[in-house]
Amino acid sequence: MKFVNEYRDPGLGKKLIERIWRRSKRPARLMEFCGGHTVAIFKHGLRQLLPEHIRMLSGPGCPVCVTAAADLDKAIALARQPGVIVTSFGDMIRVPGSRSSLQQAKAEGADVRVVYSAQDAITTAGENPSKSVVFVGIGFETTAPTIAAAILQAQAEGIQNFHVLSLHKLCPPIMKALLDLGEVRLDGIICPGHVSAVIGSEPYNFIPEDYKIAGAVAGFEPVDILLAVDRLVEQIEAGQPKIDIAYRRGVRPEGNRAAIRLMEQVFEVADAGWRGIGMVPGSGLAIRKDYEQYDADKKFSVEPGPAVEPEGCICGGILRGVSTPPECRLFGGACTPQHPVGPCMVSSEGSCATYYQYGGKHGR
Ligand code: SF4
């Protein structure tokens, strides 16, 4: 257990906290981009261990949460097509769309199935040759290579009835879009660990170079995150922003070339709609023409109607880092994990679900 236990070592964590307190003199606003980091920060109570003048903000790194209502509506409309089986990761099933959810569509007779991977969806396609099986492809650069591999597998096995609704998103373009929006002032960004294992740290170089903001890639154990905060504080105090890798066991500057090649073979960069942010140029992945027979967007034509956000839900502001869950008047009352109104309360990596589970009321 060497590579896990040492990153949960309370002694090491204490030393890092002491160093952060010693080093940090000026107020700093740090955003953890990734929902997995938000969960780890709350689970281990890390916000409370940092100096008051270090403010942690949650970012848009929850794939379920950032899926636009219009895209979810499309998945629901596909599920209602005759002869179609829609497969999806579990969290997506419960997310309310504009007028319904995949769960509700299933209750009304649509064939919606939870799968744990795109390979499971291929298996479903093999078992149901007379049906069209659509996999709802969400996620960032971490999952896109696995979906690309599934499409290549379907091609190699001659499976014709497997299709992917590609809703994949790219991290660096949305970070840039958020910084360009200028709604939230940041001094440092904790860059996602799993995504960076694929793309490396180099794609974030624009953060210090163009925006003079500190950056550090972090893993998901408490010591990983404290180490990243320490690196950010060091850069901020020195006035020398750069991109540090505080997750050397998982991330190299150039990333994983094989995974990148796989992703680029099947997908091409495309515009993508983000919940609460809107259409962001070059922030998504579309299936290349060579593989269009697997593209659910090309195979089916559905008109789900105009997208509507859940009334009173401020997920959009939370995903942009300008609001916190306790600022939502529905938080913990009309909206709970048992009865979620918006996606941030559904996903296990959503900010609202995390605040609710770990009791984060003060928004630090
Ligand atoms: Fe949306 Fe519920 Fe979060 Fe409010 S508490 S922002 S309604 S998900």
mmCIF file of C-alpha atoms and ligand atoms in Angstrom:
data_model
loop_
_atom_site.group_PDB
_atom_site.id
_atom_site.type_symbol
_atom_site.label_atom_id
_atom_site.label_comp_id
_atom_site.label_asym_id
_atom_site.label_seq_id
_atom_site.Cartn_x
_atom_site.Cartn_y
_atom_site.Cartn_z
ATOM 1 C CA MET A 1 0.000 0.000 0.000
ATOM 2 C CA LYS A 2 3.026 2.239 -0.298
ATOM 3 C CA PHE A 3 1.613 4.555 -2.942
ATOM 4 C CA VAL A 4 -1.608 5.207 -1.042
ATOM 5 C CA ASN A 5 -0.714 5.145 2.630
ATOM 6 C CA GLU A 6 2.113 7.644 2.437
ATOM 7 C CA TYR A 7 -0.251 10.163 0.803
ATOM 8 C CA ARG A 8 -2.635 9.781 3.734
ATOM 9 C CA ASP A 9 0.089 10.130 6.339
ATOM 10 C CA PRO A 10 -1.191 12.565 9.025
ATOM 11 C CA GLY A 11 2.408 13.490 9.990
ATOM 12 C CA LEU A 12 3.256 14.499 6.436
ATOM 13 C CA GLY A 13 -0.030 16.360 6.150
ATOM 14 C CA LYS A 14 0.666 18.263 9.386
ATOM 15 C CA LYS A 15 4.088 19.329 8.158
ATOM 16 C CA LEU A 16 2.610 20.635 4.925
ATOM 17 C CA ILE A 17 -0.113 22.543 6.775
ATOM 18 C CA GLU A 18 2.494 24.145 9.028
ATOM 19 C CA ARG A 19 4.564 25.115 6.010
ATOM 20 C CA ILE A 20 1.520 26.629 4.281
ATOM 21 C CA TRP A 21 0.758 28.706 7.420
ATOM 22 C CA ARG A 22 4.401 29.852 7.582
ATOM 23 C CA ARG A 23 4.657 30.731 3.911
ATOM 24 C CA SER A 24 1.271 32.222 3.176
ATOM 25 C CA LYS A 25 1.143 35.952 3.889
ATOM 26 C CA ARG A 26 -1.276 37.356 1.343
ATOM 27 C CA PRO A 27 -4.936 36.522 0.597
ATOM 28 C CA ALA A 28 -5.253 33.903 -2.101
ATOM 29 C CA ARG A 29 -8.228 32.540 -4.015
ATOM 30 C CA LEU A 30 -7.592 29.006 -5.256
ATOM 31 C CA MET A 31 -9.927 27.008 -7.475
ATOM 32 C CA GLU A 32 -9.935 23.233 -7.459
ATOM 33 C CA PHE A 33 -11.140 22.507 -10.981
ATOM 34 C CA CYS A 34 -12.025 18.878 -10.416
ATOM 35 C CA GLY A 35 -15.093 17.563 -8.592
ATOM 36 C CA GLY A 36 -12.977 14.670 -7.286
ATOM 37 C CA HIS A 37 -10.739 17.217 -5.566
ATOM 38 C CA THR A 38 -13.768 18.985 -4.072
ATOM 39 C CA VAL A 39 -14.920 15.686 -2.576
ATOM 40 C CA ALA A 40 -11.445 14.907 -1.162
ATOM 41 C CA ILE A 41 -11.075 18.431 0.276
ATOM 42 C CA PHE A 42 -14.403 18.186 2.107
ATOM 43 C CA LYS A 43 -14.024 14.560 3.128
ATOM 44 C CA HIS A 44 -10.707 15.308 4.844
ATOM 45 C CA GLY A 45 -11.753 18.736 6.160
ATOM 46 C CA LEU A 46 -8.836 20.439 4.399
ATOM 47 C CA ARG A 47 -10.476 23.863 3.997
ATOM 48 C CA GLN A 48 -10.694 24.286 7.758
ATOM 49 C CA LEU A 49 -6.993 23.480 8.158
ATOM 50 C CA LEU A 50 -5.833 26.293 5.882
ATOM 51 C CA PRO A 51 -5.335 29.927 6.900
ATOM 52 C CA GLU A 52 -8.553 32.004 6.758
ATOM 53 C CA HIS A 53 -7.123 34.176 4.005
ATOM 54 C CA ILE A 54 -6.817 31.203 1.642
ATOM 55 C CA ARG A 55 -10.191 30.827 -0.036
ATOM 56 C CA MET A 56 -10.958 27.590 -1.887
ATOM 57 C CA LEU A 57 -13.482 27.664 -4.732
ATOM 58 C CA SER A 58 -14.960 24.700 -6.577
ATOM 59 C CA GLY A 59 -14.776 24.637 -10.363
ATOM 60 C CA PRO A 60 -16.621 23.007 -13.256
ATOM 61 C CA GLY A 61 -14.830 19.640 -13.203
ATOM 62 C CA CYS A 62 -17.859 17.405 -12.728
ATOM 63 C CA PRO A 63 -18.804 15.767 -16.059
ATOM 64 C CA VAL A 64 -22.401 15.058 -15.077
ATOM 65 C CA CYS A 65 -22.915 18.609 -13.779
ATOM 66 C CA VAL A 66 -21.560 20.381 -16.866
ATOM 67 C CA THR A 67 -23.620 18.346 -19.333
ATOM 68 C CA ALA A 68 -25.956 20.914 -20.847
ATOM 69 C CA ALA A 69 -29.698 20.455 -20.357
ATOM 70 C CA ALA A 70 -30.103 20.478 -24.170
ATOM 71 C CA ASP A 71 -27.739 17.487 -24.495
ATOM 72 C CA LEU A 72 -29.480 15.607 -21.719
ATOM 73 C CA ASP A 73 -32.818 16.321 -23.416
ATOM 74 C CA LYS A 74 -31.384 14.800 -26.586
ATOM 75 C CA ALA A 75 -30.400 11.613 -24.712
ATOM 76 C CA ILE A 76 -33.921 11.400 -23.267
ATOM 77 C CA ALA A 77 -35.459 11.923 -26.718
ATOM 78 C CA LEU A 78 -33.232 9.142 -28.091
ATOM 79 C CA ALA A 79 -34.389 6.812 -25.318
ATOM 80 C CA ARG A 80 -37.975 7.395 -26.474
ATOM 81 C CA GLN A 81 -37.221 6.292 -30.039
ATOM 82 C CA PRO A 82 -38.608 2.852 -30.869
ATOM 83 C CA GLY A 83 -35.958 0.132 -31.040
ATOM 84 C CA VAL A 84 -33.375 2.161 -29.129
ATOM 85 C CA ILE A 85 -31.613 1.154 -25.909
ATOM 86 C CA VAL A 86 -29.878 4.066 -24.163
ATOM 87 C CA THR A 87 -26.980 3.116 -21.908
ATOM 88 C CA SER A 88 -25.360 5.514 -19.473
ATOM 89 C CA PHE A 89 -23.314 5.839 -16.326
ATOM 90 C CA GLY A 90 -25.529 5.715 -13.232
ATOM 91 C CA ASP A 91 -25.438 9.360 -12.175
ATOM 92 C CA MET A 92 -26.692 10.606 -15.533
ATOM 93 C CA ILE A 93 -29.892 8.609 -15.237
ATOM 94 C CA ARG A 94 -31.091 10.741 -12.320
ATOM 95 C CA VAL A 95 -30.180 14.186 -13.643
ATOM 96 C CA PRO A 96 -33.302 16.226 -14.354
ATOM 97 C CA GLY A 97 -33.467 17.476 -17.938
ATOM 98 C CA SER A 98 -35.776 20.257 -19.090
ATOM 99 C CA ARG A 99 -38.954 18.234 -18.819
ATOM 100 C CA SER A 100 -37.938 14.740 -17.720
ATOM 101 C CA SER A 101 -34.948 12.528 -16.900
ATOM 102 C CA LEU A 102 -33.619 9.255 -18.264
ATOM 103 C CA GLN A 103 -34.952 7.632 -15.085
ATOM 104 C CA GLN A 104 -38.429 9.001 -15.740
ATOM 105 C CA ALA A 105 -38.266 7.958 -19.393
ATOM 106 C CA LYS A 106 -37.375 4.444 -18.207
ATOM 107 C CA ALA A 107 -40.336 4.437 -15.813
ATOM 108 C CA GLU A 108 -42.529 5.400 -18.770
ATOM 109 C CA GLY A 109 -41.318 2.432 -20.808
ATOM 110 C CA ALA A 110 -38.093 3.532 -22.513
ATOM 111 C CA ASP A 111 -35.234 1.028 -22.490
ATOM 112 C CA VAL A 112 -32.580 2.820 -20.400
ATOM 113 C CA ARG A 113 -29.800 0.782 -18.831
ATOM 114 C CA VAL A 114 -26.993 1.684 -16.426
ATOM 115 C CA VAL A 115 -23.562 0.505 -17.552
ATOM 116 C CA TYR A 116 -20.143 0.806 -15.944
ATOM 117 C CA SER A 117 -18.188 1.238 -19.169
ATOM 118 C CA ALA A 118 -18.604 1.686 -22.899
ATOM 119 C CA GLN A 119 -17.501 -1.945 -23.256
ATOM 120 C CA ASP A 120 -20.632 -2.942 -21.323
ATOM 121 C CA ALA A 121 -22.655 -1.029 -23.906
ATOM 122 C CA ILE A 122 -20.933 -2.976 -26.695
ATOM 123 C CA THR A 123 -21.888 -6.187 -24.918
ATOM 124 C CA THR A 124 -25.491 -4.949 -24.746
ATOM 125 C CA ALA A 125 -25.334 -4.222 -28.485
ATOM 126 C CA GLY A 126 -24.043 -7.744 -29.169
ATOM 127 C CA GLU A 127 -26.877 -9.240 -27.111
ATOM 128 C CA ASN A 128 -29.549 -7.130 -28.821
ATOM 129 C CA PRO A 129 -28.764 -7.217 -32.550
ATOM 130 C CA SER A 130 -32.234 -6.001 -33.567
ATOM 131 C CA LYS A 131 -31.933 -2.840 -31.429
ATOM 132 C CA SER A 132 -29.750 0.264 -31.686
ATOM 133 C CA VAL A 133 -27.671 0.757 -28.542
ATOM 134 C CA VAL A 134 -26.685 4.351 -27.746
ATOM 135 C CA PHE A 135 -24.011 5.045 -25.144
ATOM 136 C CA VAL A 136 -24.201 8.507 -23.581
ATOM 137 C CA GLY A 137 -20.538 9.518 -23.668
ATOM 138 C CA ILE A 138 -19.794 12.059 -20.973
ATOM 139 C CA GLY A 139 -16.533 12.936 -19.292
ATOM 140 C CA PHE A 140 -13.282 14.757 -19.843
ATOM 141 C CA GLU A 141 -9.986 13.702 -21.419
ATOM 142 C CA THR A 142 -9.791 10.871 -18.854
ATOM 143 C CA THR A 143 -12.693 8.909 -20.301
ATOM 144 C CA ALA A 144 -12.512 9.931 -23.965
ATOM 145 C CA PRO A 145 -9.673 7.467 -24.800
ATOM 146 C CA THR A 146 -11.687 4.581 -23.346
ATOM 147 C CA ILE A 147 -14.711 5.546 -25.469
ATOM 148 C CA ALA A 148 -12.417 5.809 -28.502
ATOM 149 C CA ALA A 149 -11.155 2.298 -27.733
ATOM 150 C CA ALA A 150 -14.760 1.052 -27.521
ATOM 151 C CA ILE A 151 -15.579 2.494 -30.951
ATOM 152 C CA LEU A 152 -12.492 0.823 -32.422
ATOM 153 C CA GLN A 153 -13.499 -2.425 -30.719
ATOM 154 C CA ALA A 154 -16.997 -2.205 -32.231
ATOM 155 C CA GLN A 155 -15.423 -1.643 -35.632
ATOM 156 C CA ALA A 156 -13.010 -4.568 -35.217
ATOM 157 C CA GLU A 157 -15.824 -6.881 -34.121
ATOM 158 C CA GLY A 158 -18.175 -5.716 -36.866
ATOM 159 C CA ILE A 159 -20.794 -4.489 -34.388
ATOM 160 C CA GLN A 160 -23.078 -2.174 -36.379
ATOM 161 C CA ASN A 161 -25.728 -1.305 -33.782
ATOM 162 C CA PHE A 162 -23.478 0.512 -31.247
ATOM 163 C CA HIS A 163 -23.543 4.317 -31.254
ATOM 164 C CA VAL A 164 -22.066 7.010 -29.037
ATOM 165 C CA LEU A 165 -23.672 10.336 -28.199
ATOM 166 C CA SER A 166 -20.429 12.233 -27.730
ATOM 167 C CA LEU A 167 -20.818 14.853 -25.009
ATOM 168 C CA HIS A 168 -17.153 14.807 -24.037
ATOM 169 C CA LYS A 169 -15.537 17.966 -22.745
ATOM 170 C CA LEU A 170 -12.000 19.322 -22.709
ATOM 171 C CA CYS A 171 -10.473 20.927 -19.614
ATOM 172 C CA PRO A 172 -7.953 23.525 -20.850
ATOM 173 C CA PRO A 173 -10.470 25.316 -23.144
ATOM 174 C CA ILE A 174 -13.056 25.658 -20.371
ATOM 175 C CA MET A 175 -10.418 26.931 -17.938
ATOM 176 C CA LYS A 176 -9.500 29.565 -20.508
ATOM 177 C CA ALA A 177 -13.177 30.417 -21.087
ATOM 178 C CA LEU A 178 -13.733 30.889 -17.331
ATOM 179 C CA LEU A 179 -10.679 33.105 -17.013
ATOM 180 C CA ASP A 180 -11.798 35.137 -20.038
ATOM 181 C CA LEU A 181 -15.251 35.592 -18.500
ATOM 182 C CA GLY A 182 -13.488 37.416 -15.673
ATOM 183 C CA GLU A 183 -16.323 36.804 -13.203
ATOM 184 C CA VAL A 184 -14.099 35.282 -10.574
ATOM 185 C CA ARG A 185 -10.655 36.489 -9.529
ATOM 186 C CA LEU A 186 -8.214 33.637 -9.029
ATOM 187 C CA ASP A 187 -4.646 33.483 -7.762
ATOM 188 C CA GLY A 188 -4.140 29.772 -8.332
ATOM 189 C CA ILE A 189 -5.711 26.714 -9.917
ATOM 190 C CA ILE A 190 -5.422 23.120 -8.739
ATOM 191 C CA CYS A 191 -5.401 21.255 -12.039
ATOM 192 C CA PRO A 192 -7.125 17.872 -12.326
ATOM 193 C CA GLY A 193 -5.070 14.754 -11.647
ATOM 194 C CA HIS A 194 -6.738 12.083 -13.769
ATOM 195 C CA VAL A 195 -7.186 14.350 -16.798
ATOM 196 C CA SER A 196 -3.543 15.410 -16.526
ATOM 197 C CA ALA A 197 -2.429 11.770 -16.467
ATOM 198 C CA VAL A 198 -3.710 11.717 -20.056
ATOM 199 C CA ILE A 199 -2.952 15.207 -21.410
ATOM 200 C CA GLY A 200 0.050 16.034 -19.186
ATOM 201 C CA SER A 201 0.760 19.403 -17.574
ATOM 202 C CA GLU A 202 1.934 21.236 -20.700
ATOM 203 C CA PRO A 203 -1.572 22.193 -21.944
ATOM 204 C CA TYR A 204 -1.983 24.369 -18.818
ATOM 205 C CA ASN A 205 1.044 26.547 -19.534
ATOM 206 C CA PHE A 206 -1.261 29.323 -20.774
ATOM 207 C CA ILE A 207 -2.496 29.804 -17.172
ATOM 208 C CA PRO A 208 0.756 31.350 -15.829
ATOM 209 C CA GLU A 209 1.912 32.682 -19.203
ATOM 210 C CA ASP A 210 -1.255 34.498 -20.301
ATOM 211 C CA TYR A 211 -3.089 35.093 -17.015
ATOM 212 C CA LYS A 212 -0.223 35.245 -14.462
ATOM 213 C CA ILE A 213 -2.059 32.707 -12.308
ATOM 214 C CA ALA A 214 -0.305 29.931 -10.371
ATOM 215 C CA GLY A 215 -1.017 26.295 -11.212
ATOM 216 C CA ALA A 216 -0.360 22.871 -9.721
ATOM 217 C CA VAL A 217 -1.546 19.422 -10.780
ATOM 218 C CA ALA A 218 -2.750 17.411 -7.787
ATOM 219 C CA GLY A 219 -3.593 13.814 -6.964
ATOM 220 C CA PHE A 220 -6.551 12.847 -4.826
ATOM 221 C CA GLU A 221 -5.127 11.937 -1.437
ATOM 222 C CA PRO A 222 -5.004 14.612 1.294
ATOM 223 C CA VAL A 223 -1.224 14.948 1.127
ATOM 224 C CA ASP A 224 -1.423 15.343 -2.674
ATOM 225 C CA ILE A 225 -3.843 18.227 -2.332
ATOM 226 C CA LEU A 226 -1.940 19.927 0.506
ATOM 227 C CA LEU A 227 1.244 19.608 -1.522
ATOM 228 C CA ALA A 228 -0.487 21.343 -4.448
ATOM 229 C CA VAL A 229 -1.757 24.130 -2.182
ATOM 230 C CA ASP A 230 1.776 24.519 -0.782
ATOM 231 C CA ARG A 231 3.183 24.791 -4.324
ATOM 232 C CA LEU A 232 0.549 27.373 -5.229
ATOM 233 C CA VAL A 233 1.285 29.417 -2.112
ATOM 234 C CA GLU A 234 5.003 29.278 -2.895
ATOM 235 C CA GLN A 235 4.379 30.613 -6.427
ATOM 236 C CA ILE A 236 1.937 33.285 -5.247
ATOM 237 C CA GLU A 237 4.249 34.576 -2.508
ATOM 238 C CA ALA A 238 7.208 34.644 -4.913
ATOM 239 C CA GLY A 239 5.118 36.310 -7.635
ATOM 240 C CA GLN A 240 6.340 33.635 -10.042
ATOM 241 C CA PRO A 241 3.407 31.648 -11.414
ATOM 242 C CA LYS A 242 4.087 28.438 -13.311
ATOM 243 C CA ILE A 243 2.613 24.945 -13.617
ATOM 244 C CA ASP A 244 3.922 22.574 -10.957
ATOM 245 C CA ILE A 245 3.265 18.853 -10.942
ATOM 246 C CA ALA A 246 2.441 17.896 -7.357
ATOM 247 C CA TYR A 247 1.368 14.447 -8.584
ATOM 248 C CA ARG A 248 4.572 13.030 -10.035
ATOM 249 C CA ARG A 249 3.536 9.429 -9.571
ATOM 250 C CA GLY A 250 0.634 9.920 -11.992
ATOM 251 C CA VAL A 251 1.472 12.772 -14.345
ATOM 252 C CA ARG A 252 4.245 13.631 -16.809
ATOM 253 C CA PRO A 253 4.524 16.990 -18.574
ATOM 254 C CA GLU A 254 3.858 15.425 -21.972
ATOM 255 C CA GLY A 255 1.048 13.153 -20.739
ATOM 256 C CA ASN A 256 0.227 9.706 -22.039
ATOM 257 C CA ARG A 257 0.999 9.795 -25.766
ATOM 258 C CA ALA A 258 -0.712 6.470 -26.510
ATOM 259 C CA ALA A 259 -3.985 7.633 -24.905
ATOM 260 C CA ILE A 260 -3.792 10.990 -26.695
ATOM 261 C CA ARG A 261 -3.220 9.242 -30.052
ATOM 262 C CA LEU A 262 -6.208 6.986 -29.445
ATOM 263 C CA MET A 263 -8.413 9.950 -28.593
ATOM 264 C CA GLU A 264 -7.231 11.918 -31.632
ATOM 265 C CA GLN A 265 -7.740 8.946 -33.957
ATOM 266 C CA VAL A 266 -11.467 8.739 -33.218
ATOM 267 C CA PHE A 267 -12.409 12.247 -32.083
ATOM 268 C CA GLU A 268 -11.855 15.760 -33.347
ATOM 269 C CA VAL A 269 -12.111 18.989 -31.388
ATOM 270 C CA ALA A 270 -15.568 20.592 -31.620
ATOM 271 C CA ASP A 271 -17.620 23.309 -29.953
ATOM 272 C CA ALA A 272 -19.525 22.143 -26.870
ATOM 273 C CA GLY A 273 -22.368 23.444 -24.735
ATOM 274 C CA TRP A 274 -21.697 23.654 -20.976
ATOM 275 C CA ARG A 275 -24.352 23.993 -18.326
ATOM 276 C CA GLY A 276 -24.311 27.479 -16.900
ATOM 277 C CA ILE A 277 -21.620 28.626 -19.291
ATOM 278 C CA GLY A 278 -23.058 28.107 -22.770
ATOM 279 C CA MET A 279 -21.372 27.186 -26.022
ATOM 280 C CA VAL A 280 -17.575 27.242 -25.728
ATOM 281 C CA PRO A 281 -15.595 26.988 -28.966
ATOM 282 C CA GLY A 282 -13.222 24.026 -29.189
ATOM 283 C CA SER A 283 -14.141 22.657 -25.758
ATOM 284 C CA GLY A 284 -15.628 19.311 -26.793
ATOM 285 C CA LEU A 285 -15.005 16.217 -28.875
ATOM 286 C CA ALA A 286 -17.007 15.036 -31.896
ATOM 287 C CA ILE A 287 -16.620 11.658 -33.599
ATOM 288 C CA ARG A 288 -14.547 11.912 -36.777
ATOM 289 C CA LYS A 289 -16.136 11.299 -40.182
ATOM 290 C CA ASP A 290 -14.234 8.000 -40.554
ATOM 291 C CA TYR A 291 -16.244 6.626 -37.610
ATOM 292 C CA GLU A 292 -19.566 8.398 -38.228
ATOM 293 C CA GLN A 293 -21.519 5.138 -38.373
ATOM 294 C CA TYR A 294 -20.975 5.017 -34.591
ATOM 295 C CA ASP A 295 -22.083 8.635 -34.100
ATOM 296 C CA ALA A 296 -25.565 8.806 -32.535
ATOM 297 C CA ASP A 297 -25.841 12.427 -33.686
ATOM 298 C CA LYS A 298 -25.480 11.295 -37.307
ATOM 299 C CA LYS A 299 -27.578 8.153 -36.982
ATOM 300 C CA PHE A 300 -30.647 9.710 -35.322
ATOM 301 C CA SER A 301 -32.490 12.956 -35.773
ATOM 302 C CA VAL A 302 -34.421 14.006 -32.670
ATOM 303 C CA GLU A 303 -36.021 17.325 -31.738
ATOM 304 C CA PRO A 304 -36.146 17.481 -27.944
ATOM 305 C CA GLY A 305 -37.551 21.031 -27.798
ATOM 306 C CA PRO A 306 -36.123 24.107 -26.092
ATOM 307 C CA ALA A 307 -33.883 23.514 -23.065
ATOM 308 C CA VAL A 308 -34.983 24.909 -19.717
ATOM 309 C CA GLU A 309 -32.907 25.095 -16.515
ATOM 310 C CA PRO A 310 -34.548 23.867 -13.276
ATOM 311 C CA GLU A 311 -36.298 26.799 -11.620
ATOM 312 C CA GLY A 312 -34.323 28.280 -8.748
ATOM 313 C CA CYS A 313 -31.234 26.143 -9.415
ATOM 314 C CA ILE A 314 -27.948 28.059 -9.444
ATOM 315 C CA CYS A 315 -25.739 25.181 -10.633
ATOM 316 C CA GLY A 316 -24.475 27.406 -13.454
ATOM 317 C CA GLY A 317 -23.069 29.980 -11.032
ATOM 318 C CA ILE A 318 -21.602 27.231 -8.845
ATOM 319 C CA LEU A 319 -19.852 25.654 -11.841
ATOM 320 C CA ARG A 320 -18.387 29.063 -12.750
ATOM 321 C CA GLY A 321 -17.090 29.526 -9.210
ATOM 322 C CA VAL A 322 -19.218 32.640 -8.553
ATOM 323 C CA SER A 323 -21.686 30.976 -6.154
ATOM 324 C CA THR A 324 -21.556 28.302 -3.481
ATOM 325 C CA PRO A 325 -24.248 25.671 -2.797
ATOM 326 C CA PRO A 326 -25.463 27.205 0.502
ATOM 327 C CA GLU A 327 -26.317 30.356 -1.483
ATOM 328 C CA CYS A 328 -28.995 28.383 -3.335
ATOM 329 C CA ARG A 329 -32.359 28.818 -1.642
ATOM 330 C CA LEU A 330 -33.257 25.207 -2.515
ATOM 331 C CA PHE A 331 -30.104 23.687 -0.969
ATOM 332 C CA GLY A 332 -30.932 21.080 1.669
ATOM 333 C CA GLY A 333 -34.660 21.871 1.513
ATOM 334 C CA ALA A 334 -36.389 21.365 -1.809
ATOM 335 C CA CYS A 335 -33.128 19.974 -3.203
ATOM 336 C CA THR A 336 -31.406 17.009 -1.536
ATOM 337 C CA PRO A 337 -29.546 13.957 -2.878
ATOM 338 C CA GLN A 338 -32.789 11.981 -2.491
ATOM 339 C CA HIS A 339 -34.789 14.601 -4.436
ATOM 340 C CA PRO A 340 -32.274 16.515 -6.564
ATOM 341 C CA VAL A 341 -33.447 19.572 -8.471
ATOM 342 C CA GLY A 342 -30.194 20.140 -10.357
ATOM 343 C CA PRO A 343 -27.230 18.033 -11.513
ATOM 344 C CA CYS A 344 -24.825 19.372 -8.861
ATOM 345 C CA MET A 345 -26.920 17.552 -6.254
ATOM 346 C CA VAL A 346 -27.096 14.305 -8.260
ATOM 347 C CA SER A 347 -23.507 13.577 -9.082
ATOM 348 C CA SER A 348 -21.239 12.105 -6.434
ATOM 349 C CA GLU A 349 -18.696 14.728 -7.577
ATOM 350 C CA GLY A 350 -21.183 17.585 -7.652
ATOM 351 C CA SER A 351 -20.511 20.532 -5.352
ATOM 352 C CA CYS A 352 -24.022 20.569 -3.885
ATOM 353 C CA ALA A 353 -23.952 16.841 -3.082
ATOM 354 C CA THR A 354 -20.484 17.254 -1.543
ATOM 355 C CA TYR A 355 -21.500 20.239 0.598
ATOM 356 C CA TYR A 356 -24.631 18.371 1.646
ATOM 357 C CA GLN A 357 -22.787 15.178 2.562
ATOM 358 C CA TYR A 358 -19.894 16.802 4.411
ATOM 359 C CA GLY A 359 -21.801 19.736 5.929
ATOM 360 C CA GLY A 360 -19.954 22.595 4.246
ATOM 361 C CA LYS A 361 -22.160 25.525 5.190
ATOM 362 C CA HIS A 362 -19.761 28.437 5.243
ATOM 363 C CA GLY A 363 -18.404 28.262 1.687
ATOM 364 C CA ARG A 364 -14.727 28.776 2.531
HETATM 365 FE FE1 SF4 B 1 -29.232 23.325 -8.121
HETATM 366 FE FE2 SF4 B 1 -29.967 21.901 -5.983
HETATM 367 FE FE3 SF4 B 1 -27.519 22.839 -6.121
HETATM 368 FE FE4 SF4 B 1 -29.541 24.502 -5.760
HETATM 369 S S1 SF4 B 1 -28.863 22.941 -4.312
HETATM 370 S S2 SF4 B 1 -27.828 24.771 -7.147
HETATM 371 S S3 SF4 B 1 -31.142 23.502 -6.960
HETATM 372 S S4 SF4 B 1 -28.429 21.341 -7.494
#
